[in-house]
Amino acid sequence: MSDLSAFAVNRRWPAQHPDRIQLYSLNTPNGVKVSIMLEETGLPYEAHLVDIGQDESHLPEFLALNPNGKIPALIDPHGPDGKPLGLFESGAILEYLAEKTGQFLPADPARRWETIQWLYFQMASIGPMFGQVGFFHKYAGREYEDKRPLARYVNESKRLLGVLDGRLAGRDWIMGDEYTIADIATLGWVNNLITWYEARELVEYERFKHVDAWLQRGLARPAVQRGLKIPSKG
């Protein structure tokens, strides 16, 4: 039996199965990266809902695991040298789980780094830009009289979709015939942009045929469908 008592987060979200990976998250575009990865790998885990709408990610217990106060975060009770390991930042978690399982990250060094660069493309560009579109189009930002911020983020999101579309021309997945953490990181963001953010027409999504074909392939994966709902407020 693993001892997670050293982690304050375990007091707020107690583990029912302490020998399993403990996921603290919500099914946002960032959160589902990790739930999809866990579903794809088949690693046993326990999901704890962190309600960011109630500011639970800024509770002291959560901040002890992630000082940045963002989901997702996790604890692997069987980390390096068999010791529990706490992690935050979705990209780092994806790399860790890929290396732990030997899945979804190519073993060939050149292809491995090529995959990681596309993971960082999502982290540095797609996530922040699509998130701003969501804020200015659907949330409080839509009330702003000055529409220049929305226009800026919409135009940049179109450009990024164009980059992704060009990469996917003639490829099933970002790395060709190999489904990787680059796809896992990006699928939820593209899906969210045209569904929850209701920005399909705004970003002229229909122009990006290769992106849409890739998205549909991803959504057809059972693990993706499960991961998109974990953990959900219902």
PDB file of C-alpha atoms in Angstrom:
ATOM      1  CA  MET A   1       0.000   0.000   0.000  1.00  0.00           C
ATOM      2  CA  SER A   2       1.445   3.355  -1.038  1.00  0.00           C
ATOM      3  CA  ASP A   3       1.705   6.115   1.536  1.00  0.00           C
ATOM      4  CA  LEU A   4       0.532   9.450   0.139  1.00  0.00           C
ATOM      5  CA  SER A   5       0.332  11.179   3.525  1.00  0.00           C
ATOM      6  CA  ALA A   6       3.213  13.489   2.625  1.00  0.00           C
ATOM      7  CA  PHE A   7       1.027  15.148  -0.023  1.00  0.00           C
ATOM      8  CA  ALA A   8      -1.339  17.779   1.367  1.00  0.00           C
ATOM      9  CA  VAL A   9      -3.605  17.374  -1.660  1.00  0.00           C
ATOM     10  CA  ASN A  10      -4.476  13.908  -0.391  1.00  0.00           C
ATOM     11  CA  ARG A  11      -6.173  15.463   2.637  1.00  0.00           C
ATOM     12  CA  ARG A  12      -8.563  17.467   0.453  1.00  0.00           C
ATOM     13  CA  TRP A  13      -9.043  14.751  -2.183  1.00  0.00           C
ATOM     14  CA  PRO A  14      -8.333  11.482  -0.305  1.00  0.00           C
ATOM     15  CA  ALA A  15      -7.232   8.500  -2.362  1.00  0.00           C
ATOM     16  CA  GLN A  16      -9.533   5.507  -2.341  1.00  0.00           C
ATOM     17  CA  HIS A  17      -6.908   3.546  -4.276  1.00  0.00           C
ATOM     18  CA  PRO A  18      -3.514   4.916  -3.164  1.00  0.00           C
ATOM     19  CA  ASP A  19      -1.596   2.405  -5.288  1.00  0.00           C
ATOM     20  CA  ARG A  20      -2.979   4.001  -8.443  1.00  0.00           C
ATOM     21  CA  ILE A  21      -1.917   7.223 -10.139  1.00  0.00           C
ATOM     22  CA  GLN A  22      -3.872  10.103  -8.599  1.00  0.00           C
ATOM     23  CA  LEU A  23      -5.162  12.633 -11.146  1.00  0.00           C
ATOM     24  CA  TYR A  24      -6.386  16.057 -10.015  1.00  0.00           C
ATOM     25  CA  SER A  25      -8.137  17.696 -12.905  1.00  0.00           C
ATOM     26  CA  LEU A  26     -11.256  18.792 -14.775  1.00  0.00           C
ATOM     27  CA  ASN A  27     -12.206  18.004 -18.364  1.00  0.00           C
ATOM     28  CA  THR A  28     -10.930  21.277 -19.826  1.00  0.00           C
ATOM     29  CA  PRO A  29      -8.741  21.239 -22.961  1.00  0.00           C
ATOM     30  CA  ASN A  30      -5.642  21.114 -20.748  1.00  0.00           C
ATOM     31  CA  GLY A  31      -7.099  18.623 -18.321  1.00  0.00           C
ATOM     32  CA  VAL A  32      -8.175  16.078 -20.912  1.00  0.00           C
ATOM     33  CA  LYS A  33      -4.661  15.743 -22.283  1.00  0.00           C
ATOM     34  CA  VAL A  34      -3.754  13.690 -19.232  1.00  0.00           C
ATOM     35  CA  SER A  35      -7.023  11.769 -18.889  1.00  0.00           C
ATOM     36  CA  ILE A  36      -6.816  10.787 -22.566  1.00  0.00           C
ATOM     37  CA  MET A  37      -3.194   9.708 -22.103  1.00  0.00           C
ATOM     38  CA  LEU A  38      -4.075   7.632 -19.052  1.00  0.00           C
ATOM     39  CA  GLU A  39      -6.951   6.002 -20.912  1.00  0.00           C
ATOM     40  CA  GLU A  40      -4.730   5.315 -23.925  1.00  0.00           C
ATOM     41  CA  THR A  41      -1.939   3.760 -21.871  1.00  0.00           C
ATOM     42  CA  GLY A  42      -4.202   1.669 -19.654  1.00  0.00           C
ATOM     43  CA  LEU A  43      -2.389   2.746 -16.498  1.00  0.00           C
ATOM     44  CA  PRO A  44      -4.584   2.343 -13.414  1.00  0.00           C
ATOM     45  CA  TYR A  45      -5.552   5.744 -12.017  1.00  0.00           C
ATOM     46  CA  GLU A  46      -8.030   7.528  -9.812  1.00  0.00           C
ATOM     47  CA  ALA A  47      -9.500  10.842 -10.951  1.00  0.00           C
ATOM     48  CA  HIS A  48     -10.341  13.652  -8.536  1.00  0.00           C
ATOM     49  CA  LEU A  49     -12.444  16.563  -9.763  1.00  0.00           C
ATOM     50  CA  VAL A  50     -10.889  19.945  -9.018  1.00  0.00           C
ATOM     51  CA  ASP A  51     -13.632  22.516  -9.603  1.00  0.00           C
ATOM     52  CA  ILE A  52     -11.825  25.523 -11.010  1.00  0.00           C
ATOM     53  CA  GLY A  53     -15.144  27.377 -11.166  1.00  0.00           C
ATOM     54  CA  GLN A  54     -15.118  27.233  -7.354  1.00  0.00           C
ATOM     55  CA  ASP A  55     -11.428  28.220  -7.301  1.00  0.00           C
ATOM     56  CA  GLU A  56     -10.459  24.836  -5.836  1.00  0.00           C
ATOM     57  CA  SER A  57      -7.155  24.891  -7.709  1.00  0.00           C
ATOM     58  CA  HIS A  58      -6.087  27.734  -5.427  1.00  0.00           C
ATOM     59  CA  LEU A  59      -6.802  25.903  -2.203  1.00  0.00           C
ATOM     60  CA  PRO A  60      -3.647  25.466  -0.081  1.00  0.00           C
ATOM     61  CA  GLU A  61      -3.796  21.690  -0.467  1.00  0.00           C
ATOM     62  CA  PHE A  62      -3.725  21.920  -4.260  1.00  0.00           C
ATOM     63  CA  LEU A  63      -1.107  24.681  -4.303  1.00  0.00           C
ATOM     64  CA  ALA A  64       1.170  22.395  -2.322  1.00  0.00           C
ATOM     65  CA  LEU A  65       1.200  20.126  -5.386  1.00  0.00           C
ATOM     66  CA  ASN A  66       1.107  22.833  -8.048  1.00  0.00           C
ATOM     67  CA  PRO A  67       2.183  26.297  -6.847  1.00  0.00           C
ATOM     68  CA  ASN A  68       0.865  27.728 -10.122  1.00  0.00           C
ATOM     69  CA  GLY A  69      -2.689  26.767  -9.185  1.00  0.00           C
ATOM     70  CA  LYS A  70      -3.598  25.148 -12.513  1.00  0.00           C
ATOM     71  CA  ILE A  71      -4.979  21.751 -13.440  1.00  0.00           C
ATOM     72  CA  PRO A  72      -4.026  19.064 -14.267  1.00  0.00           C
ATOM     73  CA  ALA A  73      -1.640  17.653 -11.700  1.00  0.00           C
ATOM     74  CA  LEU A  74      -0.963  14.124 -10.586  1.00  0.00           C
ATOM     75  CA  ILE A  75       0.841  11.916  -8.113  1.00  0.00           C
ATOM     76  CA  ASP A  76       2.401   8.677  -9.279  1.00  0.00           C
ATOM     77  CA  PRO A  77       2.791   6.468  -6.189  1.00  0.00           C
ATOM     78  CA  HIS A  78       5.296   4.386  -8.150  1.00  0.00           C
ATOM     79  CA  GLY A  79       7.602   7.076  -9.488  1.00  0.00           C
ATOM     80  CA  PRO A  80      11.359   6.923 -10.094  1.00  0.00           C
ATOM     81  CA  ASP A  81      13.123   4.561  -7.679  1.00  0.00           C
ATOM     82  CA  GLY A  82       9.675   3.402  -6.553  1.00  0.00           C
ATOM     83  CA  LYS A  83       9.000   6.622  -4.660  1.00  0.00           C
ATOM     84  CA  PRO A  84       5.853   8.780  -5.036  1.00  0.00           C
ATOM     85  CA  LEU A  85       6.244  11.637  -7.502  1.00  0.00           C
ATOM     86  CA  GLY A  86       4.047  14.704  -7.842  1.00  0.00           C
ATOM     87  CA  LEU A  87       3.895  16.475 -11.202  1.00  0.00           C
ATOM     88  CA  PHE A  88       2.178  19.465 -12.759  1.00  0.00           C
ATOM     89  CA  GLU A  89       2.170  21.019 -16.266  1.00  0.00           C
ATOM     90  CA  SER A  90       0.317  18.884 -18.794  1.00  0.00           C
ATOM     91  CA  GLY A  91       3.199  18.684 -21.283  1.00  0.00           C
ATOM     92  CA  ALA A  92       5.616  17.432 -18.643  1.00  0.00           C
ATOM     93  CA  ILE A  93       3.034  14.897 -17.463  1.00  0.00           C
ATOM     94  CA  LEU A  94       2.542  13.592 -21.012  1.00  0.00           C
ATOM     95  CA  GLU A  95       6.284  13.146 -21.480  1.00  0.00           C
ATOM     96  CA  TYR A  96       6.579  11.426 -18.112  1.00  0.00           C
ATOM     97  CA  LEU A  97       3.743   8.988 -18.819  1.00  0.00           C
ATOM     98  CA  ALA A  98       5.100   8.293 -22.312  1.00  0.00           C
ATOM     99  CA  GLU A  99       8.520   7.439 -20.909  1.00  0.00           C
ATOM    100  CA  LYS A 100       7.042   5.434 -18.045  1.00  0.00           C
ATOM    101  CA  THR A 101       5.019   3.226 -20.395  1.00  0.00           C
ATOM    102  CA  GLY A 102       7.118   3.328 -23.564  1.00  0.00           C
ATOM    103  CA  GLN A 103       4.013   4.459 -25.466  1.00  0.00           C
ATOM    104  CA  PHE A 104       3.129   7.382 -27.756  1.00  0.00           C
ATOM    105  CA  LEU A 105       6.645   8.814 -27.954  1.00  0.00           C
ATOM    106  CA  PRO A 106       8.963   7.403 -30.636  1.00  0.00           C
ATOM    107  CA  ALA A 107      12.070   5.595 -29.487  1.00  0.00           C
ATOM    108  CA  ASP A 108      14.134   6.901 -32.409  1.00  0.00           C
ATOM    109  CA  PRO A 109      15.872  10.040 -31.086  1.00  0.00           C
ATOM    110  CA  ALA A 110      15.200  12.201 -34.143  1.00  0.00           C
ATOM    111  CA  ARG A 111      11.509  11.310 -34.234  1.00  0.00           C
ATOM    112  CA  ARG A 112      11.290  11.686 -30.474  1.00  0.00           C
ATOM    113  CA  TRP A 113      12.488  15.285 -30.643  1.00  0.00           C
ATOM    114  CA  GLU A 114      10.277  15.993 -33.632  1.00  0.00           C
ATOM    115  CA  THR A 115       7.305  14.810 -31.585  1.00  0.00           C
ATOM    116  CA  ILE A 116       8.321  16.929 -28.623  1.00  0.00           C
ATOM    117  CA  GLN A 117       8.587  20.041 -30.782  1.00  0.00           C
ATOM    118  CA  TRP A 118       4.970  19.564 -31.894  1.00  0.00           C
ATOM    119  CA  LEU A 119       3.960  19.013 -28.279  1.00  0.00           C
ATOM    120  CA  TYR A 120       5.548  22.367 -27.450  1.00  0.00           C
ATOM    121  CA  PHE A 121       3.802  23.936 -30.442  1.00  0.00           C
ATOM    122  CA  GLN A 122       0.540  23.077 -28.724  1.00  0.00           C
ATOM    123  CA  MET A 123       1.745  24.219 -25.324  1.00  0.00           C
ATOM    124  CA  ALA A 124       3.210  27.531 -26.455  1.00  0.00           C
ATOM    125  CA  SER A 125       0.870  28.490 -29.280  1.00  0.00           C
ATOM    126  CA  ILE A 126      -2.364  26.570 -29.800  1.00  0.00           C
ATOM    127  CA  GLY A 127      -3.383  26.430 -26.137  1.00  0.00           C
ATOM    128  CA  PRO A 128      -2.795  30.096 -25.262  1.00  0.00           C
ATOM    129  CA  MET A 129      -4.252  31.443 -28.512  1.00  0.00           C
ATOM    130  CA  PHE A 130      -7.340  29.226 -28.623  1.00  0.00           C
ATOM    131  CA  GLY A 131      -7.925  29.969 -24.957  1.00  0.00           C
ATOM    132  CA  GLN A 132      -7.943  33.694 -25.647  1.00  0.00           C
ATOM    133  CA  VAL A 133     -10.448  33.187 -28.462  1.00  0.00           C
ATOM    134  CA  GLY A 134     -12.655  31.373 -25.963  1.00  0.00           C
ATOM    135  CA  PHE A 135     -12.359  34.186 -23.430  1.00  0.00           C
ATOM    136  CA  PHE A 136     -13.076  37.014 -25.843  1.00  0.00           C
ATOM    137  CA  HIS A 137     -15.731  35.145 -27.831  1.00  0.00           C
ATOM    138  CA  LYS A 138     -17.698  33.221 -25.195  1.00  0.00           C
ATOM    139  CA  TYR A 139     -16.804  34.445 -21.724  1.00  0.00           C
ATOM    140  CA  ALA A 140     -16.433  37.843 -20.061  1.00  0.00           C
ATOM    141  CA  GLY A 141     -14.335  39.255 -22.875  1.00  0.00           C
ATOM    142  CA  ARG A 142     -17.275  39.188 -25.269  1.00  0.00           C
ATOM    143  CA  GLU A 143     -18.692  42.203 -23.402  1.00  0.00           C
ATOM    144  CA  TYR A 144     -15.634  44.321 -24.151  1.00  0.00           C
ATOM    145  CA  GLU A 145     -16.394  47.164 -26.504  1.00  0.00           C
ATOM    146  CA  ASP A 146     -12.898  47.044 -27.982  1.00  0.00           C
ATOM    147  CA  LYS A 147     -12.935  44.079 -30.399  1.00  0.00           C
ATOM    148  CA  ARG A 148      -9.288  44.361 -31.383  1.00  0.00           C
ATOM    149  CA  PRO A 149      -8.102  41.724 -28.886  1.00  0.00           C
ATOM    150  CA  LEU A 150     -10.621  39.202 -30.236  1.00  0.00           C
ATOM    151  CA  ALA A 151      -9.585  39.977 -33.817  1.00  0.00           C
ATOM    152  CA  ARG A 152      -5.926  39.492 -32.930  1.00  0.00           C
ATOM    153  CA  TYR A 153      -6.485  36.092 -31.344  1.00  0.00           C
ATOM    154  CA  VAL A 154      -8.867  34.935 -34.056  1.00  0.00           C
ATOM    155  CA  ASN A 155      -6.344  35.802 -36.758  1.00  0.00           C
ATOM    156  CA  GLU A 156      -3.536  34.070 -34.896  1.00  0.00           C
ATOM    157  CA  SER A 157      -5.711  31.007 -34.342  1.00  0.00           C
ATOM    158  CA  LYS A 158      -6.434  30.844 -38.068  1.00  0.00           C
ATOM    159  CA  ARG A 159      -2.723  31.026 -38.748  1.00  0.00           C
ATOM    160  CA  LEU A 160      -2.008  28.216 -36.287  1.00  0.00           C
ATOM    161  CA  LEU A 161      -4.754  26.059 -37.778  1.00  0.00           C
ATOM    162  CA  GLY A 162      -3.079  26.656 -41.127  1.00  0.00           C
ATOM    163  CA  VAL A 163       0.260  25.481 -39.737  1.00  0.00           C
ATOM    164  CA  LEU A 164      -1.372  22.352 -38.345  1.00  0.00           C
ATOM    165  CA  ASP A 165      -3.302  21.794 -41.566  1.00  0.00           C
ATOM    166  CA  GLY A 166      -0.100  21.943 -43.579  1.00  0.00           C
ATOM    167  CA  ARG A 167       1.574  19.469 -41.261  1.00  0.00           C
ATOM    168  CA  LEU A 168      -1.342  17.038 -41.563  1.00  0.00           C
ATOM    169  CA  ALA A 169      -1.513  17.114 -45.357  1.00  0.00           C
ATOM    170  CA  GLY A 170      -0.808  13.536 -46.398  1.00  0.00           C
ATOM    171  CA  ARG A 171      -0.533  12.369 -42.773  1.00  0.00           C
ATOM    172  CA  ASP A 172      -3.012  10.566 -40.534  1.00  0.00           C
ATOM    173  CA  TRP A 173      -1.356  11.932 -37.406  1.00  0.00           C
ATOM    174  CA  ILE A 174       1.053  14.741 -36.615  1.00  0.00           C
ATOM    175  CA  MET A 175       3.927  12.270 -36.812  1.00  0.00           C
ATOM    176  CA  GLY A 176       2.587  10.486 -39.882  1.00  0.00           C
ATOM    177  CA  ASP A 177       1.331   6.965 -39.258  1.00  0.00           C
ATOM    178  CA  GLU A 178       2.268   7.094 -35.546  1.00  0.00           C
ATOM    179  CA  TYR A 179      -0.195   8.479 -32.984  1.00  0.00           C
ATOM    180  CA  THR A 180       1.752  10.309 -30.280  1.00  0.00           C
ATOM    181  CA  ILE A 181       1.548  12.694 -27.357  1.00  0.00           C
ATOM    182  CA  ALA A 182       1.586  15.531 -29.898  1.00  0.00           C
ATOM    183  CA  ASP A 183      -1.852  14.406 -31.080  1.00  0.00           C
ATOM    184  CA  ILE A 184      -3.068  13.738 -27.549  1.00  0.00           C
ATOM    185  CA  ALA A 185      -2.078  17.255 -26.480  1.00  0.00           C
ATOM    186  CA  THR A 186      -3.767  18.957 -29.421  1.00  0.00           C
ATOM    187  CA  LEU A 187      -7.003  17.057 -30.048  1.00  0.00           C
ATOM    188  CA  GLY A 188      -8.863  18.451 -27.063  1.00  0.00           C
ATOM    189  CA  TRP A 189      -7.974  22.029 -27.910  1.00  0.00           C
ATOM    190  CA  VAL A 190      -9.158  21.834 -31.513  1.00  0.00           C
ATOM    191  CA  ASN A 191     -12.322  20.035 -30.459  1.00  0.00           C
ATOM    192  CA  ASN A 192     -13.015  22.613 -27.753  1.00  0.00           C
ATOM    193  CA  LEU A 193     -12.475  25.526 -30.130  1.00  0.00           C
ATOM    194  CA  ILE A 194     -15.295  24.449 -32.428  1.00  0.00           C
ATOM    195  CA  THR A 195     -17.642  22.996 -29.788  1.00  0.00           C
ATOM    196  CA  TRP A 196     -17.540  24.573 -26.338  1.00  0.00           C
ATOM    197  CA  TYR A 197     -16.062  27.886 -27.530  1.00  0.00           C
ATOM    198  CA  GLU A 198     -18.517  27.938 -30.472  1.00  0.00           C
ATOM    199  CA  ALA A 199     -15.841  29.448 -32.729  1.00  0.00           C
ATOM    200  CA  ARG A 200     -16.189  27.214 -35.807  1.00  0.00           C
ATOM    201  CA  GLU A 201     -17.400  29.999 -38.102  1.00  0.00           C
ATOM    202  CA  LEU A 202     -15.282  32.638 -36.394  1.00  0.00           C
ATOM    203  CA  VAL A 203     -12.012  30.868 -37.282  1.00  0.00           C
ATOM    204  CA  GLU A 204     -13.314  29.636 -40.657  1.00  0.00           C
ATOM    205  CA  TYR A 205     -12.716  26.077 -39.532  1.00  0.00           C
ATOM    206  CA  GLU A 206     -14.147  24.524 -42.701  1.00  0.00           C
ATOM    207  CA  ARG A 207     -11.058  25.736 -44.570  1.00  0.00           C
ATOM    208  CA  PHE A 208      -8.852  23.319 -42.674  1.00  0.00           C
ATOM    209  CA  LYS A 209      -9.803  19.977 -44.202  1.00  0.00           C
ATOM    210  CA  HIS A 210      -6.751  18.075 -43.024  1.00  0.00           C
ATOM    211  CA  VAL A 211      -7.243  19.280 -39.463  1.00  0.00           C
ATOM    212  CA  ASP A 212     -10.853  18.195 -39.462  1.00  0.00           C
ATOM    213  CA  ALA A 213     -10.072  14.737 -40.879  1.00  0.00           C
ATOM    214  CA  TRP A 214      -7.413  14.315 -38.175  1.00  0.00           C
ATOM    215  CA  LEU A 215      -9.833  15.468 -35.480  1.00  0.00           C
ATOM    216  CA  GLN A 216     -12.450  12.964 -36.598  1.00  0.00           C
ATOM    217  CA  ARG A 217      -9.857  10.166 -36.518  1.00  0.00           C
ATOM    218  CA  GLY A 218      -8.931  11.182 -33.003  1.00  0.00           C
ATOM    219  CA  LEU A 219     -12.515  11.426 -31.786  1.00  0.00           C
ATOM    220  CA  ALA A 220     -13.148   7.929 -33.134  1.00  0.00           C
ATOM    221  CA  ARG A 221     -10.668   6.494 -30.634  1.00  0.00           C
ATOM    222  CA  PRO A 222     -12.506   5.036 -27.604  1.00  0.00           C
ATOM    223  CA  ALA A 223      -9.821   6.258 -25.193  1.00  0.00           C
ATOM    224  CA  VAL A 224     -10.233   9.805 -26.490  1.00  0.00           C
ATOM    225  CA  GLN A 225     -13.991   9.646 -26.037  1.00  0.00           C
ATOM    226  CA  ARG A 226     -13.567   8.434 -22.463  1.00  0.00           C
ATOM    227  CA  GLY A 227     -10.794  10.885 -21.648  1.00  0.00           C
ATOM    228  CA  LEU A 228     -12.797  13.900 -22.847  1.00  0.00           C
ATOM    229  CA  LYS A 229     -15.273  13.254 -20.024  1.00  0.00           C
ATOM    230  CA  ILE A 230     -12.830  12.684 -17.137  1.00  0.00           C
ATOM    231  CA  PRO A 231     -13.262  14.095 -14.605  1.00  0.00           C
ATOM    232  CA  SER A 232     -16.550  15.844 -15.328  1.00  0.00           C
ATOM    233  CA  LYS A 233     -18.878  17.808 -13.093  1.00  0.00           C
ATOM    234  CA  GLY A 234     -21.711  15.805 -14.658  1.00  0.00           C
TER     235      GLY A 234
END
